[in-house]
């Protein structure tokens, strides 16, 4: 990943993970910090509700007045702050729900569901999702 310009970011809480895993995540994030070709978010110990609570607590701890809190500010304080919202969310394993994944960020994302489980999800499945996505008319909530 490092050689390909991929910047690795962790979303979620490292608390509760083993010290070895925490060190490895920190090392990978630091090693790829300056890469700028692609951002790859890796979610360990992640839940969207937990993420939103974490963002609100950070806003409160920084003393930001309630009348200054808006969607842009909350976006900034989420784990994915500074990143664009996903255009497409691909859900594998035949489930037709988000299961607590990027609830805020995927509000206007297109959804694509497949029966394939993640380890069996192949390039052809990805291309099928992209082809289907390009056929959709995006309105972004309008």
Tab-separated table of C-alpha atoms in Angstrom:
chain	number	residue	atom	x	y	z
A	1	UNK	CA	0.000	0.000	0.000
A	2	UNK	CA	2.759	2.426	0.922
A	3	UNK	CA	4.523	1.996	-2.415
A	4	UNK	CA	1.254	2.603	-4.281
A	5	UNK	CA	0.578	5.953	-2.646
A	6	UNK	CA	-2.253	4.674	-0.452
A	7	UNK	CA	-2.851	6.552	2.782
A	8	UNK	CA	-4.169	4.263	5.471
A	9	UNK	CA	-6.574	5.747	8.008
A	10	UNK	CA	-8.208	4.085	10.962
A	11	UNK	CA	-11.825	4.832	11.789
A	12	UNK	CA	-13.185	3.612	15.079
A	13	UNK	CA	-11.783	3.236	18.561
A	14	UNK	CA	-8.508	1.501	19.259
A	15	UNK	CA	-9.470	1.076	22.916
A	16	UNK	CA	-10.379	-2.511	23.576
A	17	UNK	CA	-7.989	-3.854	20.944
A	18	UNK	CA	-4.804	-5.625	21.930
A	19	UNK	CA	-1.685	-3.459	22.363
A	20	UNK	CA	-0.045	-5.315	19.460
A	21	UNK	CA	-2.909	-4.443	17.082
A	22	UNK	CA	-2.959	-0.824	18.300
A	23	UNK	CA	0.795	-0.467	17.645
A	24	UNK	CA	0.486	-1.986	14.180
A	25	UNK	CA	-2.395	0.331	13.267
A	26	UNK	CA	-0.494	3.401	14.524
A	27	UNK	CA	2.633	2.323	12.613
A	28	UNK	CA	0.717	1.754	9.344
A	29	UNK	CA	-1.107	5.081	9.639
A	30	UNK	CA	2.139	6.936	10.362
A	31	UNK	CA	4.050	5.164	7.569
A	32	UNK	CA	1.445	6.170	4.960
A	33	UNK	CA	0.542	9.623	6.369
A	34	UNK	CA	1.948	11.574	3.395
A	35	UNK	CA	0.633	9.316	0.626
A	36	UNK	CA	-1.873	11.091	-1.579
A	37	UNK	CA	-3.121	8.741	-4.311
A	38	UNK	CA	-5.942	7.086	-2.393
A	39	UNK	CA	-7.324	7.024	1.139
A	40	UNK	CA	-8.176	3.599	2.532
A	41	UNK	CA	-10.245	3.681	5.718
A	42	UNK	CA	-9.899	0.595	7.886
A	43	UNK	CA	-12.534	0.172	10.582
A	44	UNK	CA	-11.602	-1.641	13.780
A	45	UNK	CA	-13.992	-1.392	16.703
A	46	UNK	CA	-16.226	0.925	14.662
A	47	UNK	CA	-19.892	1.813	14.921
A	48	UNK	CA	-21.573	4.858	13.395
A	49	UNK	CA	-23.522	5.725	16.519
A	50	UNK	CA	-20.301	5.546	18.533
A	51	UNK	CA	-18.662	7.781	15.920
A	52	UNK	CA	-21.378	10.438	16.174
A	53	UNK	CA	-21.219	10.422	19.990
A	54	UNK	CA	-17.422	10.744	19.789
A	55	UNK	CA	-17.752	13.758	17.450
A	56	UNK	CA	-20.275	15.476	19.711
A	57	UNK	CA	-18.098	14.914	22.783
A	58	UNK	CA	-15.097	16.445	20.980
A	59	UNK	CA	-17.198	19.473	20.010
A	60	UNK	CA	-18.353	19.919	23.617
A	61	UNK	CA	-14.826	19.414	25.006
A	62	UNK	CA	-13.511	22.132	22.690
A	63	UNK	CA	-16.104	24.547	24.055
A	64	UNK	CA	-17.868	25.202	20.772
A	65	UNK	CA	-21.188	26.970	21.475
A	66	UNK	CA	-24.336	25.074	20.509
A	67	UNK	CA	-25.451	27.790	18.084
A	68	UNK	CA	-22.265	27.191	16.040
A	69	UNK	CA	-22.910	23.466	15.610
A	70	UNK	CA	-24.101	22.627	12.115
A	71	UNK	CA	-23.715	19.763	9.637
A	72	UNK	CA	-20.379	21.050	8.330
A	73	UNK	CA	-18.919	21.163	11.827
A	74	UNK	CA	-20.145	17.667	12.648
A	75	UNK	CA	-18.704	16.400	9.333
A	76	UNK	CA	-15.331	17.808	10.391
A	77	UNK	CA	-15.366	16.015	13.752
A	78	UNK	CA	-16.310	12.587	12.389
A	79	UNK	CA	-13.578	9.973	11.913
A	80	UNK	CA	-13.736	10.696	8.172
A	81	UNK	CA	-13.425	14.476	8.634
A	82	UNK	CA	-12.047	16.145	5.518
A	83	UNK	CA	-12.992	13.248	3.250
A	84	UNK	CA	-15.856	13.317	0.759
A	85	UNK	CA	-18.932	11.232	1.534
A	86	UNK	CA	-19.061	7.921	-0.338
A	87	UNK	CA	-20.921	7.967	-3.629
A	88	UNK	CA	-21.506	4.231	-3.497
A	89	UNK	CA	-21.754	1.801	-0.600
A	90	UNK	CA	-21.445	-1.871	-1.528
A	91	UNK	CA	-22.996	-4.238	1.015
A	92	UNK	CA	-21.946	-7.856	0.741
A	93	UNK	CA	-23.321	-11.073	2.286
A	94	UNK	CA	-26.932	-10.711	1.167
A	95	UNK	CA	-27.768	-8.257	3.941
A	96	UNK	CA	-29.837	-5.236	2.958
A	97	UNK	CA	-28.920	-2.882	5.752
A	98	UNK	CA	-25.965	-0.703	6.707
A	99	UNK	CA	-25.400	-2.430	10.048
A	100	UNK	CA	-24.133	0.766	11.651
A	101	UNK	CA	-21.606	1.589	8.934
A	102	UNK	CA	-21.037	5.268	8.019
A	103	UNK	CA	-24.633	6.233	8.797
A	104	UNK	CA	-23.988	9.995	8.661
A	105	UNK	CA	-21.672	9.896	5.640
A	106	UNK	CA	-23.840	7.598	3.522
A	107	UNK	CA	-27.047	9.642	3.820
A	108	UNK	CA	-27.022	10.349	0.062
A	109	UNK	CA	-24.897	7.429	-1.090
A	110	UNK	CA	-26.186	4.960	-3.621
A	111	UNK	CA	-26.483	1.440	-2.217
A	112	UNK	CA	-25.602	-1.794	-3.978
A	113	UNK	CA	-26.343	-5.180	-2.444
A	114	UNK	CA	-24.888	-8.543	-3.360
A	115	UNK	CA	-25.247	-12.093	-2.076
A	116	UNK	CA	-21.475	-12.572	-2.316
A	117	UNK	CA	-19.685	-12.628	1.010
A	118	UNK	CA	-16.633	-10.401	1.386
A	119	UNK	CA	-13.945	-13.035	0.903
A	120	UNK	CA	-15.770	-14.283	-2.204
A	121	UNK	CA	-16.447	-10.783	-3.579
A	122	UNK	CA	-14.572	-10.687	-6.870
A	123	UNK	CA	-13.482	-8.120	-9.402
A	124	UNK	CA	-16.452	-9.008	-11.605
A	125	UNK	CA	-18.798	-8.199	-8.692
A	126	UNK	CA	-17.093	-4.842	-8.222
A	127	UNK	CA	-17.381	-4.056	-11.934
A	128	UNK	CA	-21.053	-5.057	-11.854
A	129	UNK	CA	-21.626	-2.637	-8.948
A	130	UNK	CA	-19.865	0.163	-10.811
A	131	UNK	CA	-21.835	-0.492	-14.002
A	132	UNK	CA	-25.100	-0.410	-12.059
A	133	UNK	CA	-24.013	2.766	-10.282
A	134	UNK	CA	-23.275	4.564	-13.575
A	135	UNK	CA	-26.839	3.850	-14.737
A	136	UNK	CA	-28.384	5.671	-11.778
A	137	UNK	CA	-29.522	9.280	-11.743
A	138	UNK	CA	-28.055	10.926	-8.643
A	139	UNK	CA	-30.137	13.648	-7.020
A	140	UNK	CA	-28.177	14.048	-3.758
A	141	UNK	CA	-31.341	14.490	-1.696
A	142	UNK	CA	-33.061	16.881	-4.096
